[in-house]
């Protein structure tokens, strides 16, 4: 006796969250059944393995049919075929677009192209995430990217509107899209200690302050691209390290203010010029795409690592950066205060976030 | 020219890409009614076209309005080649033809293609202007309302129940016409869909005419079926019950109509008798009149059998005939006279209803059924479908005579079905013989015929159990005792019926789904030989199905079956029998005896041991079941009511006589005496198997109940959480081991596994009851068995489910108080005044305590919170809510029941009757047979919901999937499926929403309900 056909269709579509997770994680029906058996569900419910197999198949079939709609979430809301309560629809969408930390770290900042897609095999092996799940996550990134790429207005709002994601997840996607668009390098070994959260945090600050949208929300192409003019202007900051007097004055202002307040004062004093040069040079180089991509590498190399090697506590870093940015306002010969604030305000936030072990 | 149909095409959305080059579509729409076609403009390059057309107006006869569906075709415009069809929408405009239903059809309809399924949606507005037509000889029957519901619909009152209406129309099946060889599958499918739609319309119109002739205004319990007879044609037939209904007009639209007798039927919870104090035990007699007949069709062939199979267990024995008839007798005679006159005018005193206004049903005799085997022959003249008519008339005649034999003048819960395999067709009809109160059947001299003085004389709560036949002249040997409730009248020891449990019946404990399953191999044969072979097998199947039911019923410790439905399916090389019913313990009937096993060779020691081991197992199971279903009738010694003289135990006796003569009688008589003596004789391995299979039926997991009636006896506190579903399974038998036994086991496993899967799937709804569980078996091919189940799972309130283990006394004490809560949570829209006087069936103290509590309904009922899904929205995280919280698609509930728990139906919008064909030539790509059928059923649901929503409704009640014919050809990567569904589109309002309105206007309707209350109690 073999089952040729075995289906269950409810007027309200039944969604089993556990099975949905297994499906999203890319397990085959057989694996999913095995995992469910291991979870002890048979004992709890008194069901048989055959029942579980049939149930799993059924849910997988439903998810497979829903997947087409999940690619354009507003369709899921308007379609008539599956009657699903709104809260369940939201859950389906949210889970479908959720991603694994390990996976996103692998592709963050990479071009979302066929080439990268070919590397998914390796990523799957490396992260232990099934290839199927990798594909789904990658395709999600790419799909969101494609839809919002050419769109005006706030990146987060656009994503939320077209994919109906929660605020949190929409922000994460904004970061992913932003990174992919600007191709920031995140895979270098020295950046491995950084989490996706760290990058997403920086991305949000940069979107808020360094893009065209930050200045004028009526502009095209807004949140995705850095403000070219702004990057060009950043060259002007070079004077802070190029002009020896200005550099000395800046140092003395910072040192006076921080004397006695910093545990690592002497180290700071000794390193001031190096650090300052590092930070200003990063700014000055941002006109080149290549250097934009290396932004995070540079920041870690030029600032995070030196401080870390001197064992600066985070509080000292904060004191220093606050004072370092603020003191510039007292430099009479320096004319680019606004530019400096736009640059340093964001950079300070990023650095503080990046500064950990 | 009595009607103008107006149609407006507004917009489309989610259309498929028809032009690969641009990834867009140039869509336009053709609107066709009858022979007139209109077209919209082409809306270029869009998947979401906005046509916003003018009103297309069709001027048509109302006859056409009834017959024809409105046909909307969406096409892709192509300059150089033929326009490609995207899909179609058929809209039945019948609901617009009677005044109280829908006034406009407006909404998004899925665009359906028989090859591709749903492809986008289209927004359509449809209106009808009807002109009055006073022509007496008109052919239309506009205005007659149709209901699938098999009880008087909620917001109506039955003035007169006229009786049986039937009609059938036949045609050639387009699939078998010569033209089918040259046209595309799509064209052929569409021709079929359209034809069936037309035939349904015609059928409905003709039935409507009959109703008008009877001076009725509605058909209740309308059941329409298709017989796909293949080469010989297509038959669409329908039966129903003609009624005159009165709309319960209430001052406020929402004000619950408290005086509706029909409403009470449904909405009053079934009650357990708090203290069934008059029980005793006595000899038991399963009573059941199971009759069948079959005759190989051709008129020249002889009638092979026409017989009563009376499976009753006791010969007429010491029946205390003394005082029994004293009170009931003369009255009964009087009643009979009246009923007779009322009913005898009718050709067939049949009623498709399964639930009745209080007082309608006087006595129930038992199940009557008839089957007939026919050879199909090409229908030569579709306009004269006399053969088919004659076939059914023959069967109905037989049913009528069986009912007569049971001393009954009417048949209720009547239904008809067919099973077709190649050119052999089994026609079946079954129902419950009953004696009815004539008052409802006559043209109304009695105003508002439901107020009966007569009823005062009748013991309503147990009356229906009392035998209708003359005990001294019984149609078959039965074992009678005095009614355990009133102790005045005689009752049988077991009662089988096809109806729902009457609301006023006293039930002890809970009920459960009982199924008998059976397969019989038969040789492949041609034509007449085949028909004869089937005819010969039928009585054995009936007998075995019946025995299984009886055994299982006893094993459950119960004494009555409701909603019995026996389906016999014929295949190439086998016959399948599947009987489903809901077992209950009726307080009025005697306690069922146990089951005793008798061995054949009593001297063998080990054998004896084995037997006693089995016996123990059976006894244990009975005890366990009694606990599980809370069956604890009070033990009262027999002497108290002077039960009939117990007689010495008799061995089971099986009499079979069979001959080839035309008046052949197959008599199966299984009789024995004492109540404990239902004897199973194990005389061969077969019997052993049977006993084993009895014990292998696993009870549902804890927290689950199931029944095939409307609702579960013994559970009252339903929540509003419902989930309707359809599940289909097909198994392939390995042809090697095709023995009857292996077949039985396979079939049994199939059904049991299916139930297990359902319990598992719906586990999140526990505590829950599967109601109206409807199994359908078909044999699509040699080695395939297909089982389709449709049911609704309803969650009930746990608190009351938990008080199961209480002793009876405690329970009865508690019951009085808990009943109040039940009342309050149950869908009664009680104006606080009406509650006290609600015509409740239960004993007086209930009413009193209920009234004392009637002040608090608001707070109590707020408990029934709407939950849209069985899976609930429980653990969805409270992250910032994404913007999708407000879905634009309204929820449409579907249920096979006639009501919606926790809600009140305020309006019936019309009947939904839809037929779909889906075909694929890329089966693998669509996920194999499972993927294909899963998607199709989901699409069918979607189309039903869309039509209901467009009518302005939010639910379908009495939903039924009448047909699901699935054919596959995996080698060709092809499959085809036909589905026919029907139901009543309704508007319902949540109890909680009603609250405000009803408390504001507690006056008018309550008066009438008070008077009623008096009458019924």
Short mmCIF file of C-alpha atoms in Angstrom, two decimals, chain B residues 132-560:
data_model
loop_
_atom_site.label_atom_id
_atom_site.label_comp_id
_atom_site.label_asym_id
_atom_site.label_seq_id
_atom_site.Cartn_x
_atom_site.Cartn_y
_atom_site.Cartn_z
CA UNK B 132 -42.93 42.24 -12.40
CA UNK B 133 -44.37 39.60 -14.58
CA UNK B 134 -47.86 38.46 -13.90
CA UNK B 135 -47.97 35.77 -16.51
CA UNK B 136 -49.24 32.68 -14.78
CA UNK B 137 -47.80 30.34 -17.31
CA UNK B 138 -44.33 31.58 -17.09
CA UNK B 139 -41.44 29.21 -17.21
CA UNK B 140 -39.33 30.95 -14.65
CA UNK B 141 -39.44 30.63 -10.94
CA UNK B 142 -37.67 33.77 -9.86
CA UNK B 143 -38.17 34.46 -6.23
CA UNK B 144 -38.04 30.94 -4.92
CA UNK B 145 -35.24 30.79 -2.41
CA UNK B 146 -32.85 27.90 -2.27
CA UNK B 147 -30.97 26.68 0.77
CA UNK B 148 -28.48 23.88 1.08
CA UNK B 149 -29.00 23.93 4.80
CA UNK B 150 -30.90 20.87 5.92
CA UNK B 151 -32.86 22.64 8.62
CA UNK B 152 -35.07 25.70 8.60
CA UNK B 153 -32.61 28.55 7.98
CA UNK B 154 -31.81 30.72 10.95
CA UNK B 155 -33.62 33.92 10.19
CA UNK B 156 -36.75 32.28 8.84
CA UNK B 157 -39.78 30.62 10.28
CA UNK B 158 -41.42 27.63 8.65
CA UNK B 159 -45.07 28.27 8.04
CA UNK B 160 -45.67 25.11 6.09
CA UNK B 161 -43.32 22.35 5.13
CA UNK B 162 -44.75 21.13 1.87
CA UNK B 163 -42.51 18.23 1.12
CA UNK B 164 -40.38 16.56 -1.46
CA UNK B 165 -39.35 18.15 -4.74
CA UNK B 166 -37.10 16.48 -7.25
CA UNK B 167 -36.02 16.98 -10.81
CA UNK B 168 -33.36 15.78 -13.15
CA UNK B 169 -32.04 16.92 -16.48
CA UNK B 170 -29.77 15.03 -18.81
CA UNK B 171 -27.49 15.94 -21.61
CA UNK B 172 -24.64 14.62 -23.62
CA UNK B 173 -21.30 15.07 -21.94
CA UNK B 174 -19.19 17.39 -24.14
CA UNK B 175 -16.13 15.39 -23.21
CA UNK B 176 -17.59 12.46 -25.11
CA UNK B 177 -18.83 14.30 -28.17
CA UNK B 178 -17.12 13.73 -31.47
CA UNK B 179 -15.97 17.33 -31.56
CA UNK B 180 -13.84 16.67 -28.53
CA UNK B 181 -11.37 14.87 -30.72
CA UNK B 182 -10.50 18.04 -32.55
CA UNK B 183 -10.79 20.74 -29.95
CA UNK B 184 -8.31 21.68 -27.25
CA UNK B 185 -8.62 20.35 -23.72
CA UNK B 186 -9.31 23.91 -22.63
CA UNK B 187 -12.23 24.29 -25.00
CA UNK B 188 -13.61 20.94 -23.95
CA UNK B 189 -13.32 21.75 -20.24
CA UNK B 190 -14.96 25.09 -20.72
CA UNK B 191 -17.78 23.55 -22.71
CA UNK B 192 -18.33 21.14 -19.85
CA UNK B 193 -18.23 23.81 -17.16
CA UNK B 194 -20.64 25.94 -19.07
CA UNK B 195 -23.01 23.11 -19.81
CA UNK B 196 -23.15 22.02 -16.20
CA UNK B 197 -23.69 25.59 -15.12
CA UNK B 198 -26.57 25.84 -17.59
CA UNK B 199 -28.04 22.55 -16.50
CA UNK B 200 -27.84 23.52 -12.83
CA UNK B 201 -29.63 26.73 -13.61
CA UNK B 202 -32.32 24.94 -15.57
CA UNK B 203 -32.71 22.34 -12.84
CA UNK B 204 -33.05 24.96 -10.18
CA UNK B 205 -35.61 26.83 -12.23
CA UNK B 206 -37.67 23.68 -12.79
CA UNK B 207 -37.58 22.80 -9.12
CA UNK B 208 -38.59 26.36 -8.38
CA UNK B 209 -41.63 25.94 -10.62
CA UNK B 210 -42.65 22.84 -8.70
CA UNK B 211 -42.33 24.75 -5.47
CA UNK B 212 -44.51 27.52 -6.78
CA UNK B 213 -47.05 24.92 -7.81
CA UNK B 214 -47.08 23.65 -4.24
CA UNK B 215 -47.51 27.25 -3.17
CA UNK B 216 -44.22 27.25 -1.38
CA UNK B 217 -41.61 29.96 -1.59
CA UNK B 218 -38.40 28.14 -0.76
CA UNK B 219 -36.45 24.93 -1.05
CA UNK B 220 -34.59 23.81 2.01
CA UNK B 221 -32.07 20.98 2.08
CA UNK B 222 -31.44 21.44 -1.63
CA UNK B 223 -29.01 18.79 -2.81
CA UNK B 224 -27.86 18.79 -6.38
CA UNK B 225 -25.64 16.08 -7.82
CA UNK B 226 -23.96 15.22 -11.08
CA UNK B 227 -23.73 11.76 -12.49
CA UNK B 228 -20.93 11.59 -14.96
CA UNK B 229 -22.16 8.62 -16.88
CA UNK B 230 -19.43 8.84 -19.46
CA UNK B 231 -20.51 7.77 -22.91
CA UNK B 232 -24.11 7.64 -21.92
CA UNK B 233 -24.30 11.24 -20.85
CA UNK B 234 -24.45 13.66 -18.04
CA UNK B 235 -27.22 13.73 -15.47
CA UNK B 236 -27.82 16.60 -13.14
CA UNK B 237 -30.39 15.80 -10.50
CA UNK B 238 -31.58 17.53 -7.39
CA UNK B 239 -33.83 16.90 -4.45
CA UNK B 240 -35.06 19.22 -1.76
CA UNK B 241 -37.85 20.08 0.60
CA UNK B 242 -40.36 22.69 -0.45
CA UNK B 243 -41.38 25.05 2.32
CA UNK B 244 -43.20 28.24 2.90
CA UNK B 245 -40.86 30.38 4.91
CA UNK B 246 -41.50 33.61 6.68
CA UNK B 247 -38.69 36.04 7.09
CA UNK B 248 -38.43 36.93 10.73
CA UNK B 249 -38.73 40.62 10.49
CA UNK B 250 -37.27 42.43 13.38
CA UNK B 251 -37.34 46.14 14.08
CA UNK B 252 -33.60 46.38 14.01
CA UNK B 253 -31.71 44.49 11.41
CA UNK B 254 -29.45 43.07 13.99
CA UNK B 255 -31.99 42.34 16.59
CA UNK B 256 -31.96 38.68 17.14
CA UNK B 257 -35.16 37.05 16.26
CA UNK B 258 -35.98 35.25 19.39
CA UNK B 259 -39.15 33.75 18.16
CA UNK B 260 -37.67 31.67 15.47
CA UNK B 261 -38.35 28.07 16.12
CA UNK B 262 -35.72 27.07 13.69
CA UNK B 263 -33.15 29.20 15.27
CA UNK B 264 -33.71 27.65 18.57
CA UNK B 265 -33.18 24.32 17.09
CA UNK B 266 -29.69 25.12 16.28
CA UNK B 267 -28.66 27.59 18.76
CA UNK B 268 -29.77 26.04 21.89
CA UNK B 269 -27.03 23.82 23.04
CA UNK B 270 -27.77 20.20 23.23
CA UNK B 271 -28.33 19.47 26.79
CA UNK B 272 -27.44 16.62 28.89
CA UNK B 273 -30.12 15.57 31.18
CA UNK B 274 -29.05 16.59 34.61
CA UNK B 275 -30.78 13.75 36.32
CA UNK B 276 -32.07 11.07 34.11
CA UNK B 277 -33.66 9.44 37.02
CA UNK B 278 -35.80 6.94 35.37
CA UNK B 279 -33.33 4.54 34.01
CA UNK B 280 -33.36 0.90 34.28
CA UNK B 281 -31.87 -1.85 32.38
CA UNK B 282 -33.69 -4.41 30.46
CA UNK B 283 -33.46 -6.64 27.50
CA UNK B 284 -32.04 -4.87 24.58
CA UNK B 285 -33.15 -4.92 21.06
CA UNK B 286 -31.20 -3.28 18.36
CA UNK B 287 -33.77 -2.05 16.04
CA UNK B 288 -32.98 -1.26 12.60
CA UNK B 289 -34.75 -1.68 9.45
CA UNK B 290 -32.26 -2.00 6.78
CA UNK B 291 -33.69 -2.67 3.43
CA UNK B 292 -32.33 -2.78 0.03
CA UNK B 293 -33.17 -3.90 -3.35
CA UNK B 294 -31.36 -4.18 -6.54
CA UNK B 295 -32.26 -5.07 -9.97
CA UNK B 296 -30.15 -5.35 -13.02
CA UNK B 297 -31.49 -2.56 -15.01
CA UNK B 298 -32.92 -3.55 -18.31
CA UNK B 299 -36.58 -3.83 -18.09
CA UNK B 300 -36.66 -7.36 -19.38
CA UNK B 301 -34.35 -8.62 -16.71
CA UNK B 302 -36.14 -9.85 -13.66
CA UNK B 303 -36.24 -8.08 -10.40
CA UNK B 304 -33.69 -10.00 -8.50
CA UNK B 305 -34.65 -8.99 -5.06
CA UNK B 306 -36.78 -6.77 -3.07
CA UNK B 307 -36.45 -7.48 0.48
CA UNK B 308 -36.51 -6.33 3.99
CA UNK B 309 -33.44 -7.16 5.82
CA UNK B 310 -34.45 -6.85 9.32
CA UNK B 311 -31.52 -7.06 11.53
CA UNK B 312 -33.34 -7.09 14.70
CA UNK B 313 -32.32 -9.25 17.42
CA UNK B 314 -35.21 -10.61 19.27
CA UNK B 315 -38.19 -12.43 18.16
CA UNK B 316 -41.36 -11.13 19.58
CA UNK B 317 -41.10 -12.20 23.13
CA UNK B 318 -42.67 -11.34 26.38
CA UNK B 319 -43.67 -7.90 25.52
CA UNK B 320 -45.62 -6.38 28.31
CA UNK B 321 -48.44 -5.13 26.28
CA UNK B 322 -50.56 -4.04 29.17
CA UNK B 323 -50.52 -0.42 30.03
CA UNK B 324 -48.20 0.54 27.32
CA UNK B 325 -50.62 1.70 24.78
CA UNK B 326 -53.06 3.04 27.22
CA UNK B 327 -52.14 6.62 27.04
CA UNK B 328 -50.32 6.68 23.83
CA UNK B 329 -52.51 4.37 21.88
CA UNK B 330 -55.61 6.34 21.08
CA UNK B 331 -53.67 9.46 20.63
CA UNK B 332 -51.26 7.76 18.36
CA UNK B 333 -54.09 6.50 16.29
CA UNK B 334 -55.55 9.93 16.00
CA UNK B 335 -52.27 11.37 15.06
CA UNK B 336 -51.70 8.73 12.52
CA UNK B 337 -54.98 9.48 10.92
CA UNK B 338 -54.23 13.12 10.59
CA UNK B 339 -50.76 12.60 9.33
CA UNK B 340 -51.91 10.05 6.93
CA UNK B 341 -54.34 12.34 5.29
CA UNK B 342 -51.82 15.09 5.08
CA UNK B 343 -49.15 12.92 3.67
CA UNK B 344 -51.04 10.59 1.48
CA UNK B 345 -51.73 13.29 -0.99
CA UNK B 346 -48.09 13.30 -1.68
CA UNK B 347 -46.42 10.93 -3.98
CA UNK B 348 -43.34 10.78 -1.85
CA UNK B 349 -43.65 11.97 1.74
CA UNK B 350 -39.93 12.58 1.93
CA UNK B 351 -38.01 15.37 3.62
CA UNK B 352 -34.39 16.17 2.99
CA UNK B 353 -34.22 17.97 6.31
CA UNK B 354 -32.12 16.52 9.08
CA UNK B 355 -33.18 18.87 11.85
CA UNK B 356 -36.69 20.07 12.51
CA UNK B 357 -38.73 22.65 14.29
CA UNK B 358 -39.64 21.43 17.76
CA UNK B 359 -42.64 19.20 17.72
CA UNK B 360 -42.34 18.34 14.05
CA UNK B 361 -40.87 14.93 14.60
CA UNK B 362 -43.19 12.70 16.57
CA UNK B 363 -41.69 9.24 16.28
CA UNK B 364 -38.74 7.73 14.53
CA UNK B 365 -38.96 4.24 13.15
CA UNK B 366 -35.48 3.55 11.89
CA UNK B 367 -33.34 3.73 8.80
CA UNK B 368 -34.84 2.77 5.49
CA UNK B 369 -32.69 2.37 2.46
CA UNK B 370 -32.88 0.98 -1.01
CA UNK B 371 -30.32 0.31 -3.66
CA UNK B 372 -30.61 -0.64 -7.22
CA UNK B 373 -28.03 -1.71 -9.77
CA UNK B 374 -28.57 -0.39 -13.26
CA UNK B 375 -26.87 -0.69 -16.57
CA UNK B 376 -26.28 2.65 -18.20
CA UNK B 377 -27.49 3.15 -21.67
CA UNK B 378 -26.99 6.10 -23.92
CA UNK B 379 -29.60 8.72 -23.30
CA UNK B 380 -31.16 9.06 -26.69
CA UNK B 381 -33.38 11.98 -26.14
CA UNK B 382 -32.12 14.44 -23.57
CA UNK B 383 -35.47 16.15 -23.40
CA UNK B 384 -37.15 12.99 -22.19
CA UNK B 385 -35.08 11.72 -19.35
CA UNK B 386 -37.68 9.14 -18.54
CA UNK B 387 -35.43 6.21 -17.86
CA UNK B 388 -33.56 7.98 -15.13
CA UNK B 389 -36.78 9.33 -13.72
CA UNK B 390 -38.24 5.87 -13.68
CA UNK B 391 -35.22 4.44 -11.93
CA UNK B 392 -35.46 6.93 -9.13
CA UNK B 393 -39.21 6.66 -8.89
CA UNK B 394 -38.81 2.93 -8.41
CA UNK B 395 -36.36 3.40 -5.59
CA UNK B 396 -38.41 6.06 -3.91
CA UNK B 397 -41.44 3.82 -4.12
CA UNK B 398 -39.48 1.17 -2.32
CA UNK B 399 -38.34 3.55 0.38
CA UNK B 400 -41.91 4.59 0.86
CA UNK B 401 -43.07 1.04 1.31
CA UNK B 402 -40.30 0.31 3.77
CA UNK B 403 -41.35 3.30 5.79
CA UNK B 404 -44.93 2.06 5.73
CA UNK B 405 -43.79 -1.28 7.02
CA UNK B 406 -42.34 0.54 9.99
CA UNK B 407 -45.65 2.19 10.68
CA UNK B 408 -44.36 5.51 9.43
CA UNK B 409 -45.84 7.80 6.85
CA UNK B 410 -42.85 9.90 6.16
CA UNK B 411 -39.15 9.67 5.57
CA UNK B 412 -36.88 12.35 6.96
CA UNK B 413 -33.16 12.95 6.52
CA UNK B 414 -33.66 11.63 3.02
CA UNK B 415 -30.83 11.58 0.52
CA UNK B 416 -29.93 9.96 -2.78
CA UNK B 417 -26.62 9.04 -4.31
CA UNK B 418 -25.04 7.10 -7.11
CA UNK B 419 -21.85 5.25 -7.74
CA UNK B 420 -20.80 4.68 -11.30
CA UNK B 421 -18.15 2.45 -12.76
CA UNK B 422 -18.05 2.03 -16.50
CA UNK B 423 -21.58 1.18 -17.50
CA UNK B 424 -22.76 -0.03 -14.12
CA UNK B 425 -24.46 2.33 -11.77
CA UNK B 426 -25.65 1.79 -8.23
CA UNK B 427 -28.46 4.08 -7.23
CA UNK B 428 -28.95 4.45 -3.50
CA UNK B 429 -31.48 6.21 -1.38
CA UNK B 430 -31.79 6.28 2.34
CA UNK B 431 -33.62 8.10 5.05
CA UNK B 432 -35.26 7.69 8.39
CA UNK B 433 -38.82 6.48 8.65
CA UNK B 434 -40.76 8.80 10.88
CA UNK B 435 -44.14 9.92 12.05
CA UNK B 436 -44.58 13.66 11.74
CA UNK B 437 -46.85 16.18 13.24
CA UNK B 438 -49.38 16.93 10.51
CA UNK B 439 -49.75 20.48 11.63
CA UNK B 440 -46.69 21.56 9.75
CA UNK B 441 -47.72 19.91 6.59
CA UNK B 442 -51.09 21.41 6.01
CA UNK B 443 -52.01 24.60 4.46
CA UNK B 444 -52.29 26.92 7.30
CA UNK B 445 -55.58 27.04 8.97
CA UNK B 446 -53.52 27.10 12.07
CA UNK B 447 -51.87 30.43 12.24
CA UNK B 448 -48.20 30.16 13.02
CA UNK B 449 -48.50 26.47 13.12
CA UNK B 450 -45.68 26.05 15.51
CA UNK B 451 -47.69 26.86 18.56
CA UNK B 452 -49.20 23.56 19.25
CA UNK B 453 -51.69 22.77 21.88
CA UNK B 454 -51.16 19.28 20.84
CA UNK B 455 -47.66 19.21 22.06
CA UNK B 456 -48.71 19.48 25.63
CA UNK B 457 -49.85 15.94 25.50
CA UNK B 458 -46.69 14.69 23.96
CA UNK B 459 -43.62 13.75 25.89
CA UNK B 460 -41.37 15.71 23.62
CA UNK B 461 -38.06 14.80 25.11
CA UNK B 462 -38.27 11.12 24.52
CA UNK B 463 -41.21 10.98 22.17
CA UNK B 464 -39.21 10.53 19.06
CA UNK B 465 -37.68 7.34 20.45
CA UNK B 466 -41.04 5.70 20.95
CA UNK B 467 -41.89 3.11 18.39
CA UNK B 468 -44.26 4.24 15.69
CA UNK B 469 -45.30 0.74 14.70
CA UNK B 470 -47.84 -1.44 16.33
CA UNK B 471 -46.10 -3.61 18.84
CA UNK B 472 -48.49 -6.48 18.35
CA UNK B 473 -48.02 -6.38 14.68
CA UNK B 474 -44.43 -5.56 14.32
CA UNK B 475 -42.92 -5.47 10.89
CA UNK B 476 -39.95 -7.40 12.13
CA UNK B 477 -38.91 -9.03 15.36
CA UNK B 478 -37.70 -6.36 17.72
CA UNK B 479 -37.01 -6.17 21.37
CA UNK B 480 -38.89 -3.47 23.13
CA UNK B 481 -38.79 -2.02 26.59
CA UNK B 482 -40.55 0.81 28.27
CA UNK B 483 -39.06 4.17 27.64
CA UNK B 484 -36.45 4.92 30.25
CA UNK B 485 -37.53 8.47 30.36
CA UNK B 486 -41.30 8.53 30.56
CA UNK B 487 -41.87 4.84 31.28
CA UNK B 488 -45.11 4.99 29.40
CA UNK B 489 -44.26 4.08 25.88
CA UNK B 490 -42.24 1.38 24.25
CA UNK B 491 -38.81 2.00 22.85
CA UNK B 492 -36.45 -0.20 20.88
CA UNK B 493 -33.09 -1.01 22.39
CA UNK B 494 -31.08 0.50 19.57
CA UNK B 495 -32.02 3.28 17.22
CA UNK B 496 -30.39 4.06 13.89
CA UNK B 497 -31.25 7.28 12.06
CA UNK B 498 -29.98 9.45 9.25
CA UNK B 499 -31.00 12.71 10.92
CA UNK B 500 -29.29 14.99 13.37
CA UNK B 501 -29.88 14.45 17.03
CA UNK B 502 -33.10 16.31 17.90
CA UNK B 503 -32.36 19.27 20.13
CA UNK B 504 -34.69 18.13 22.80
CA UNK B 505 -33.28 14.62 23.05
CA UNK B 506 -31.70 13.70 26.34
CA UNK B 507 -28.24 12.33 25.87
CA UNK B 508 -25.88 10.98 28.47
CA UNK B 509 -22.21 11.73 27.97
CA UNK B 510 -20.65 12.63 24.68
CA UNK B 511 -21.01 11.15 21.25
CA UNK B 512 -18.41 9.85 18.87
CA UNK B 513 -17.84 9.12 15.21
CA UNK B 514 -18.45 5.47 14.37
CA UNK B 515 -17.40 4.04 11.06
CA UNK B 516 -17.84 0.68 9.44
CA UNK B 517 -15.49 -0.04 6.58
CA UNK B 518 -15.62 -2.88 4.21
CA UNK B 519 -14.22 -4.08 0.90
CA UNK B 520 -15.30 -6.96 -1.25
CA UNK B 521 -13.48 -8.19 -4.29
CA UNK B 522 -15.48 -8.96 -7.32
CA UNK B 523 -14.56 -10.42 -10.63
CA UNK B 524 -14.20 -8.11 -13.53
CA UNK B 525 -17.14 -8.64 -15.77
CA UNK B 526 -19.08 -7.02 -18.52
CA UNK B 527 -22.46 -5.43 -18.54
CA UNK B 528 -25.17 -7.64 -17.21
CA UNK B 529 -22.93 -10.24 -15.66
CA UNK B 530 -21.24 -7.43 -13.81
CA UNK B 531 -24.51 -5.96 -12.62
CA UNK B 532 -25.66 -9.33 -11.39
CA UNK B 533 -22.40 -9.93 -9.57
CA UNK B 534 -22.75 -6.58 -7.84
CA UNK B 535 -26.36 -7.26 -6.99
CA UNK B 536 -25.38 -10.50 -5.40
CA UNK B 537 -22.67 -8.89 -3.31
CA UNK B 538 -24.75 -6.01 -2.04
CA UNK B 539 -26.80 -7.80 0.62
CA UNK B 540 -23.68 -9.28 2.16
CA UNK B 541 -22.06 -5.90 2.28
CA UNK B 542 -25.08 -4.30 3.83
CA UNK B 543 -25.24 -7.03 6.39
CA UNK B 544 -21.59 -6.80 7.32
CA UNK B 545 -21.57 -3.05 7.43
CA UNK B 546 -24.52 -3.20 9.72
CA UNK B 547 -22.94 -5.80 11.97
CA UNK B 548 -19.77 -3.75 12.20
CA UNK B 549 -21.74 -0.66 13.11
CA UNK B 550 -23.65 -2.55 15.76
CA UNK B 551 -20.50 -4.06 17.25
CA UNK B 552 -18.70 -0.77 17.32
CA UNK B 553 -21.69 0.95 18.83
CA UNK B 554 -21.81 -1.60 21.61
CA UNK B 555 -18.09 -1.34 22.08
CA UNK B 556 -18.58 2.35 22.73
CA UNK B 557 -21.31 1.59 25.24
CA UNK B 558 -23.86 3.58 23.27
CA UNK B 559 -27.33 2.84 22.00
CA UNK B 560 -28.17 5.11 19.08
#
